Coordinates of C-alpha atoms in Angstrom, one line a residue:
M13 CA -264.6 102.0 -97.0
I14 CA -265.4 100.5 -100.3
G15 CA -263.0 97.8 -101.3
I16 CA -260.8 98.2 -104.4
A17 CA -262.5 95.3 -106.0
E18 CA -265.9 97.1 -106.0
Y19 CA -264.4 99.6 -108.5
L20 CA -263.4 97.0 -111.0
P21 CA -265.6 97.0 -114.1
V22 CA -267.8 94.0 -114.8
V23 CA -266.6 92.1 -117.9
F24 CA -269.0 89.9 -119.9
C25 CA -267.4 87.0 -121.9
V26 CA -269.4 85.9 -125.0
I27 CA -268.3 82.8 -126.8
L28 CA -269.5 82.9 -130.4
P29 CA -270.0 79.7 -132.4
V30 CA -267.6 78.9 -135.2
I31 CA -269.4 79.5 -138.5
R32 CA -268.2 77.4 -141.4
G33 CA -268.6 79.4 -144.5
S34 CA -268.0 78.8 -148.2
N35 CA -264.3 79.1 -147.8
S36 CA -263.8 76.3 -145.3
W37 CA -261.8 73.5 -146.8
T38 CA -262.2 69.7 -146.1
L39 CA -259.0 67.8 -146.6
V40 CA -259.1 64.1 -147.7
Q41 CA -255.9 62.1 -147.3
H42 CA -254.7 59.4 -149.8
T43 CA -257.0 60.7 -152.4
D44 CA -256.5 62.2 -155.9
C45 CA -259.4 64.4 -157.0
V46 CA -257.8 66.2 -160.0
G47 CA -255.5 63.8 -161.9
S48 CA -252.9 65.6 -164.0
G49 CA -254.2 65.8 -167.5
T50 CA -257.5 64.1 -167.0
V51 CA -259.7 67.3 -167.1
P52 CA -258.6 69.2 -170.2
G53 CA -259.2 72.9 -169.7
K54 CA -260.4 72.5 -166.2
W55 CA -257.3 72.0 -164.2
H56 CA -254.2 74.2 -163.8
P57 CA -250.8 73.2 -162.3
A58 CA -249.4 75.5 -159.7
D59 CA -246.1 75.8 -157.7
A60 CA -246.3 74.7 -154.1
S61 CA -244.1 73.1 -151.5
S62 CA -246.7 71.8 -149.0
V63 CA -250.4 71.1 -148.6
A64 CA -250.8 74.5 -146.8
K65 CA -249.3 76.4 -149.7
C66 CA -251.4 74.4 -152.3
Q67 CA -254.5 75.2 -150.3
E68 CA -253.5 78.9 -150.2
K69 CA -253.1 79.0 -154.0
A70 CA -256.5 77.3 -154.4
S71 CA -258.1 80.0 -152.3
D72 CA -256.3 82.8 -154.1
S73 CA -257.4 81.3 -157.5
N74 CA -261.0 81.0 -156.4
V75 CA -261.2 77.3 -157.3
S76 CA -263.1 74.8 -155.2
I77 CA -260.9 71.6 -155.5
F78 CA -257.1 71.1 -155.2
S79 CA -254.8 68.1 -155.1
F80 CA -251.3 68.0 -153.6
N81 CA -248.8 65.3 -154.4
A82 CA -246.4 64.9 -151.5
E83 CA -243.8 63.0 -153.6
S84 CA -243.5 65.4 -156.6
K85 CA -244.6 68.5 -154.7
H86 CA -247.1 69.3 -157.5
C87 CA -250.2 71.2 -156.7
Y88 CA -253.2 70.9 -159.2
L89 CA -256.2 73.2 -159.1
R90 CA -259.6 72.1 -160.5
E91 CA -262.1 74.7 -161.4
D92 CA -265.2 72.8 -162.6
G93 CA -266.3 71.7 -159.2
V94 CA -266.6 68.0 -160.1
W95 CA -265.8 65.6 -157.2
D96 CA -264.2 62.7 -159.0
T97 CA -261.7 60.8 -156.8
Q98 CA -259.4 57.8 -156.9
E99 CA -257.1 56.3 -154.2
N100 CA -253.5 57.6 -154.2
P101 CA -251.2 57.2 -151.2
R102 CA -249.1 60.1 -152.3
T103 CA -251.8 62.8 -152.6
M104 CA -254.2 64.8 -150.5
C105 CA -257.3 66.5 -151.8
G106 CA -259.0 69.7 -150.6
C107 CA -262.6 70.7 -151.5
L108 CA -265.2 73.3 -150.5
P109 CA -268.4 71.5 -149.3
A110 CA -270.5 74.5 -150.0
R111 CA -269.5 74.6 -153.7
V112 CA -268.7 70.9 -154.5
N113 CA -271.4 68.3 -154.6
G114 CA -270.1 65.2 -152.8
C115 CA -267.4 66.9 -150.9
P116 CA -267.3 65.6 -147.3
S117 CA -268.4 68.2 -144.8
S118 CA -266.2 67.1 -141.9
P119 CA -264.1 69.9 -140.3
S120 CA -260.8 70.5 -142.0
P121 CA -257.7 69.3 -140.1
S122 CA -254.8 71.7 -140.1
P123 CA -252.5 71.0 -143.0
P124 CA -249.1 69.7 -142.0
P125 CA -246.4 72.3 -142.1
G126 CA -244.2 72.5 -145.2
P127 CA -240.5 72.6 -145.2
P128 CA -239.0 75.8 -143.8
E129 CA -238.0 78.5 -146.3
P130 CA -234.3 78.3 -146.7
K131 CA -232.3 81.4 -146.0
Y132 CA -229.9 82.2 -148.8
D133 CA -227.5 84.0 -146.5
G134 CA -224.4 81.8 -146.5
V135 CA -224.7 81.0 -142.8
V136 CA -223.7 77.5 -141.7
R137 CA -226.4 76.0 -139.5
A138 CA -227.2 72.6 -138.0
S139 CA -229.7 70.6 -140.1
T140 CA -232.3 68.2 -138.8
D141 CA -230.6 65.3 -140.6
G142 CA -227.4 65.6 -138.4
T143 CA -225.4 67.6 -140.9
M144 CA -224.3 71.2 -141.1
E145 CA -225.6 73.2 -144.1
A146 CA -225.6 76.6 -145.7
Y147 CA -227.2 78.2 -148.8
M148 CA -224.9 80.5 -150.8
I149 CA -226.0 84.1 -151.4
P150 CA -227.0 83.9 -155.1
P151 CA -225.5 86.6 -157.2
N152 CA -227.9 86.1 -160.1
K153 CA -231.1 84.2 -161.0
S154 CA -229.6 80.9 -162.0
N155 CA -226.7 79.1 -160.2
H156 CA -225.1 75.8 -161.1
A157 CA -222.0 73.5 -161.3
S158 CA -220.0 74.3 -158.1
T159 CA -216.4 73.3 -157.4
I160 CA -214.8 73.2 -153.9
E161 CA -211.2 73.3 -152.8
V162 CA -209.4 73.5 -149.5
L163 CA -206.5 76.0 -148.9
P164 CA -203.6 75.4 -146.6
D165 CA -205.1 77.3 -143.6
G166 CA -208.3 75.3 -143.8
T167 CA -210.3 77.9 -145.7
L168 CA -212.8 76.4 -148.1
A169 CA -212.9 78.0 -151.6
A170 CA -215.8 77.6 -153.9
A171 CA -216.8 78.7 -157.4
W172 CA -219.8 78.2 -159.7
F173 CA -221.4 79.8 -162.7
S174 CA -224.2 82.3 -162.2
G175 CA -226.4 84.2 -164.7
E176 CA -229.8 84.6 -166.2
E177 CA -229.7 80.9 -167.2
E178 CA -227.3 78.3 -168.4
E179 CA -225.5 79.4 -171.7
A180 CA -226.9 82.9 -171.4
N181 CA -225.0 85.9 -172.5
R182 CA -222.7 87.1 -169.7
C183 CA -223.1 84.0 -167.6
A184 CA -220.3 84.5 -165.1
I185 CA -217.9 82.6 -162.9
V186 CA -218.3 83.6 -159.2
F187 CA -216.2 82.9 -156.1
A188 CA -217.0 82.6 -152.4
S189 CA -215.0 81.3 -149.4
L190 CA -215.6 80.0 -145.9
P191 CA -212.7 81.2 -143.8
A192 CA -211.2 78.6 -141.4
G193 CA -213.2 78.6 -138.1
S194 CA -216.0 80.7 -139.6
A195 CA -219.7 79.9 -139.9
Q196 CA -220.3 82.5 -142.7
W197 CA -219.6 82.0 -146.4
T198 CA -218.6 85.2 -148.1
Q199 CA -220.8 86.9 -150.6
A200 CA -219.8 85.6 -154.1
A201 CA -217.6 87.9 -156.2
T202 CA -217.7 87.8 -160.0
L203 CA -214.4 86.8 -161.4
S204 CA -214.9 86.1 -165.1
V205 CA -217.6 87.5 -167.4
R206 CA -217.6 88.4 -171.1
D207 CA -220.1 90.1 -173.4
G208 CA -221.5 87.7 -176.0
Y209 CA -220.2 84.6 -174.2
S210 CA -221.2 82.2 -171.5
N211 CA -218.8 80.9 -168.9
Q212 CA -219.5 77.6 -167.2
N213 CA -218.1 74.6 -165.2
P214 CA -215.4 76.1 -163.0
V215 CA -212.7 73.9 -161.6
L216 CA -210.5 75.1 -158.6
F217 CA -207.0 73.7 -158.1
F218 CA -204.6 74.8 -155.3
D219 CA -201.0 74.3 -156.5
N220 CA -199.0 73.5 -153.3
S221 CA -195.7 73.9 -155.2
T222 CA -196.3 77.6 -155.9
G223 CA -199.0 78.6 -153.5
L224 CA -201.3 79.7 -156.3
L225 CA -205.0 79.0 -156.5
H226 CA -206.0 78.2 -160.1
L227 CA -209.4 78.5 -161.6
F228 CA -210.3 77.0 -164.9
H229 CA -213.7 77.3 -166.7
S230 CA -215.3 76.9 -170.0
Q231 CA -216.1 79.8 -172.3
A232 CA -218.3 79.6 -175.4
P233 CA -220.4 82.0 -177.5
A234 CA -223.8 82.4 -175.7
K235 CA -226.4 79.8 -176.6
S236 CA -223.9 77.9 -178.8
G237 CA -223.8 74.6 -176.8
E238 CA -220.5 73.1 -176.0
S239 CA -218.9 72.4 -179.4
E240 CA -217.2 75.8 -179.7
S241 CA -216.1 76.0 -176.0
Q242 CA -212.5 76.7 -174.9
I243 CA -211.0 76.3 -171.4
W244 CA -210.0 79.6 -169.8
H245 CA -207.8 80.2 -166.8
L246 CA -207.1 82.7 -164.0
Q247 CA -205.1 82.5 -160.8
S248 CA -204.8 84.1 -157.4
A249 CA -201.7 84.5 -155.3
D250 CA -203.6 85.6 -152.2
S251 CA -206.1 82.8 -151.5
G252 CA -208.8 84.3 -153.8
K253 CA -208.7 88.0 -152.7
T254 CA -207.4 89.2 -156.1
W255 CA -207.2 87.4 -159.5
T256 CA -205.4 87.7 -162.8
T257 CA -207.3 88.6 -166.0
P258 CA -209.0 85.5 -167.5
A259 CA -207.2 84.1 -170.5
P260 CA -207.5 81.2 -172.9
F261 CA -205.8 78.0 -171.8
F262 CA -206.9 74.9 -173.8
T263 CA -208.2 76.4 -177.1
A264 CA -209.2 73.2 -178.9
P265 CA -212.9 73.7 -179.8
G266 CA -215.2 71.6 -177.6
S267 CA -212.9 71.5 -174.6
F268 CA -214.9 71.5 -171.4
P269 CA -213.8 71.0 -167.7
R270 CA -215.8 69.7 -164.8
N271 CA -213.9 67.7 -162.2
R272 CA -210.8 68.2 -160.1
I273 CA -207.2 68.2 -161.1
I274 CA -204.7 65.8 -159.4
R275 CA -201.0 65.3 -159.0
R276 CA -199.1 62.5 -160.8
M277 CA -196.4 60.5 -159.0
D278 CA -193.6 62.5 -160.7
N279 CA -195.3 65.7 -159.4
T280 CA -196.6 66.8 -162.8
I281 CA -200.3 67.5 -163.3
L282 CA -203.2 65.5 -164.6
F283 CA -206.1 67.6 -165.9
P284 CA -209.2 65.5 -166.7
Y285 CA -211.6 67.2 -169.1
Y286 CA -213.8 66.2 -172.0
N287 CA -214.4 67.3 -175.6
Q288 CA -217.7 68.0 -177.4
A289 CA -216.3 69.2 -180.7
V290 CA -218.4 68.6 -183.9
G291 CA -217.3 65.5 -185.9
H292 CA -216.7 62.9 -183.1
P293 CA -218.6 61.5 -180.2
N294 CA -218.3 63.1 -176.8
W295 CA -215.2 61.7 -175.2
S296 CA -212.9 62.2 -172.2
V297 CA -209.4 63.6 -172.4
M298 CA -206.5 63.6 -170.0
G299 CA -204.3 66.6 -170.1
V300 CA -200.8 65.8 -168.8
S301 CA -198.4 68.6 -168.0
A302 CA -194.7 68.6 -168.8
T303 CA -193.8 70.4 -165.5
A304 CA -194.8 70.5 -161.9
S305 CA -196.4 73.9 -162.1
I306 CA -199.1 75.6 -164.2
A307 CA -197.9 78.5 -166.2
A308 CA -198.8 80.2 -169.5
N309 CA -195.9 78.4 -171.3
T310 CA -196.5 75.0 -169.7
S311 CA -196.5 72.2 -172.3
W312 CA -199.4 69.8 -172.2
T313 CA -200.1 66.5 -173.9
A314 CA -203.8 65.5 -174.5
K315 CA -204.6 61.8 -174.2
V316 CA -208.1 60.7 -175.3
V317 CA -209.4 57.9 -173.1
P318 CA -210.1 55.0 -175.5
D319 CA -213.7 53.8 -175.9
S320 CA -215.0 56.8 -174.0
G321 CA -217.5 57.8 -176.5
S322 CA -220.6 59.3 -174.7
L323 CA -218.6 59.1 -171.4
V324 CA -217.7 62.6 -170.2
Q325 CA -216.8 64.7 -167.2
P326 CA -214.1 62.3 -165.9
S327 CA -213.5 62.2 -162.2
V328 CA -210.0 60.9 -161.4
I329 CA -208.7 59.7 -158.0
R330 CA -205.7 57.8 -156.8
N331 CA -206.8 54.3 -155.5
P332 CA -206.2 54.6 -151.7
K333 CA -205.7 50.8 -151.6
N334 CA -203.3 50.7 -154.5
E335 CA -201.4 54.0 -154.9
S336 CA -199.9 53.0 -158.2
Q337 CA -203.3 52.9 -159.8
L338 CA -205.5 55.8 -160.9
V339 CA -209.2 55.3 -161.0
C340 CA -211.6 57.3 -163.2
F341 CA -215.4 57.5 -163.0
F342 CA -217.4 58.9 -165.9
R343 CA -220.8 60.5 -166.5
D344 CA -222.9 58.6 -169.1
R345 CA -224.5 60.6 -171.8
R346 CA -226.8 57.7 -172.4
A347 CA -228.2 58.0 -168.9
E348 CA -227.5 54.4 -167.9
H349 CA -224.6 53.8 -165.5
I350 CA -221.5 55.5 -164.0
Y351 CA -218.5 54.0 -165.8
R352 CA -215.1 53.1 -164.4
A353 CA -211.6 52.8 -165.9
T354 CA -208.1 52.4 -164.4
S355 CA -204.6 53.5 -165.3
A356 CA -201.3 51.9 -164.2
D357 CA -199.1 54.6 -165.8
E358 CA -200.3 57.8 -164.2
G359 CA -203.0 58.6 -166.7
I360 CA -201.3 58.0 -170.0
Q361 CA -203.1 54.7 -170.9
W362 CA -206.5 53.7 -169.6
S363 CA -208.5 50.4 -169.5
T364 CA -211.7 50.2 -171.4
P365 CA -214.4 51.9 -169.3
V366 CA -216.9 49.4 -167.9
A367 CA -220.3 50.1 -166.3
T368 CA -220.5 50.1 -162.5
T369 CA -223.5 49.1 -160.5
L370 CA -224.2 52.8 -159.8
P371 CA -226.8 54.4 -162.1
N372 CA -226.3 57.7 -163.9
N373 CA -228.9 60.2 -165.2
N374 CA -226.6 62.0 -167.6
A375 CA -225.7 64.5 -164.9
G376 CA -222.6 65.4 -163.0
I377 CA -220.8 63.2 -160.5
E378 CA -217.6 63.6 -158.4
S379 CA -215.5 61.1 -156.5
N380 CA -212.7 61.6 -153.9
T381 CA -210.7 59.6 -151.4
L382 CA -211.2 59.5 -147.7
L383 CA -208.8 59.3 -144.8
S384 CA -210.2 55.8 -144.0
G385 CA -209.0 54.5 -147.3
N386 CA -212.5 54.4 -148.8
I387 CA -213.7 56.2 -151.9
I388 CA -216.7 58.5 -151.8
I389 CA -218.8 59.4 -154.8
A390 CA -221.6 61.9 -155.1
F391 CA -224.2 61.3 -157.7
N392 CA -228.0 61.1 -158.5
P393 CA -228.9 57.5 -157.8
Q394 CA -231.3 57.0 -160.7
T395 CA -231.4 57.3 -164.5
T396 CA -234.0 60.0 -164.9
S397 CA -234.5 63.0 -162.6
R398 CA -232.0 65.0 -160.6
D399 CA -233.7 64.3 -157.3
P400 CA -232.6 62.7 -155.0
L401 CA -228.9 63.3 -154.6
A402 CA -226.8 60.7 -152.8
V403 CA -223.3 59.7 -151.7
A404 CA -221.9 56.1 -151.8
L405 CA -218.8 54.5 -150.3
S406 CA -216.5 51.9 -151.7
S407 CA -213.7 50.0 -149.9
D408 CA -212.2 48.2 -152.9
G409 CA -211.2 51.0 -155.3
G410 CA -214.7 51.6 -156.7
E411 CA -215.4 48.1 -157.9
T412 CA -218.3 47.7 -155.5
W413 CA -220.4 50.1 -153.5
T414 CA -221.7 48.8 -150.2
T415 CA -223.0 51.9 -148.5
Q416 CA -225.3 54.6 -149.8
R417 CA -227.3 57.5 -148.4
D418 CA -229.4 60.3 -149.8
V419 CA -228.1 63.7 -149.1
Q420 CA -231.3 65.5 -150.2
H421 CA -234.5 64.1 -151.5
G422 CA -237.6 66.1 -152.5
T423 CA -237.6 68.6 -149.6
S424 CA -237.2 72.0 -151.1
A425 CA -239.3 75.2 -150.9
S426 CA -238.1 76.4 -154.3
V427 CA -240.3 78.4 -156.7
Q428 CA -239.1 76.0 -159.4
V429 CA -240.6 73.0 -157.8
A430 CA -243.3 72.6 -160.5
K431 CA -240.5 71.7 -162.9
G432 CA -239.2 69.1 -160.5
N433 CA -236.5 69.4 -157.9
E434 CA -232.9 69.6 -159.0
F435 CA -230.1 68.6 -156.6
S436 CA -227.2 68.1 -159.0
Y437 CA -223.6 68.5 -160.0
P438 CA -222.0 67.7 -156.7
T439 CA -218.4 68.5 -155.7
I440 CA -216.9 66.8 -152.6
L441 CA -213.8 66.6 -150.5
Q442 CA -212.6 65.7 -147.0
T443 CA -210.4 67.9 -144.8
R444 CA -207.7 66.8 -142.4
D445 CA -210.2 66.9 -139.5
G446 CA -212.3 64.2 -141.1
V447 CA -215.2 66.4 -142.1
I448 CA -216.6 65.8 -145.6
H449 CA -217.6 69.0 -147.4
M450 CA -220.0 68.8 -150.3
M451 CA -221.7 71.4 -152.5
Y452 CA -224.3 71.1 -155.1
T453 CA -226.9 72.9 -157.2
Y454 CA -230.1 73.6 -155.3
N455 CA -232.8 74.0 -157.9
R456 CA -230.6 76.5 -159.8
D457 CA -231.7 79.0 -157.2
T458 CA -228.4 78.8 -155.4
I459 CA -225.6 76.5 -154.4
K460 CA -226.0 74.4 -151.2
Y461 CA -223.2 73.4 -148.8
K462 CA -223.4 70.3 -146.6
A463 CA -220.8 69.0 -144.0
F464 CA -220.9 65.6 -142.4
N465 CA -218.5 62.7 -141.5
E466 CA -218.1 59.3 -143.0
S467 CA -220.1 57.6 -140.2
W468 CA -223.1 59.7 -141.1
V469 CA -223.2 58.1 -144.5
S470 CA -223.5 54.7 -142.9
K471 CA -226.4 55.6 -140.6

């Protein structure tokens, strides 16, 4: 009998040599071989988020040299084939030896992987930095300036503005929520939109005396800036499922909201906002209600914060170490410092704002109190760009800041990366379980959510 093995076919294995062709790249670390602006007409910036993506764009563009800056995430493509290098610890160069005289011919190492593409699906996932995070489902092309509030059952409510771009016609206010115990943010619903106008800077406030969820936002003619803006209002009696029709609230031209509303000791309401009307410097205003609830006929007194020219978007908290004192932090239009002022009479009179040690880049900030008695503030810790975004802690009412940590720094896979990353306009609060919830603009592509505890900030 012939064995089964004798019927098996004979298989010949041939190992072919790897042939390096004209499309095989050599990568050279810590080297800049393009130099932004040094080769007029011969280099072209490109969007990329990693060395691998930069190399891919170079191949697609049929150029023979590229340079990728790991810090700025800029990818430059050089088409003249001139190998002209200089040392730069932040960059890596790629060249084609068959087409570039002087290009090293050593085999190309595999490019390091870039950051994973974020999923804009609203799902809360564990992040590699020890936090939980989610990316909202973006309703429109551009998304900015979120606000977050917690409802009595633990549901998180969020709103932001979304449209073609900031100040664009029909830029809308949208709303999403994270039900208590859920890991899925809802898809954002459009709440307020108007032909010929742009809605911006929403502020959510849950009124525990009435059970109403209030939403305020700016409204101005499209592409008109902020000088003609009014503050509009709508409200929900069912935790954001249905809403009233938006209507004017503060109609003084130039009125613009940004940060959260708080209760005064007598249970009336303090509404911090700012005014950008023509004829005076930008300044901060405190709206003080005459009653404990917000209604169409509620009477309000507007108090301008003295010496607050160029200081806008006031963020007011009650000093956890001295409950008779309100503390306010300001955005600085001059892009120098975050400023601080205090009030001993529940927001009627304020001290002259003074610069803190925290820098400001003329972008949004927000502060809040923590269960520990500390204050947390979210801000961009520099005076120029909107990357990175950080949080800092103070144990003395915001006079000094001893702990600081970046929440996000230069790790995005956004298509807008060539313009520079933007992680900005944070909103932040802590829930009863000790979790700190933060949302912020993620390159205008969407709104990003992060959750962590106070000990994470100190690590």
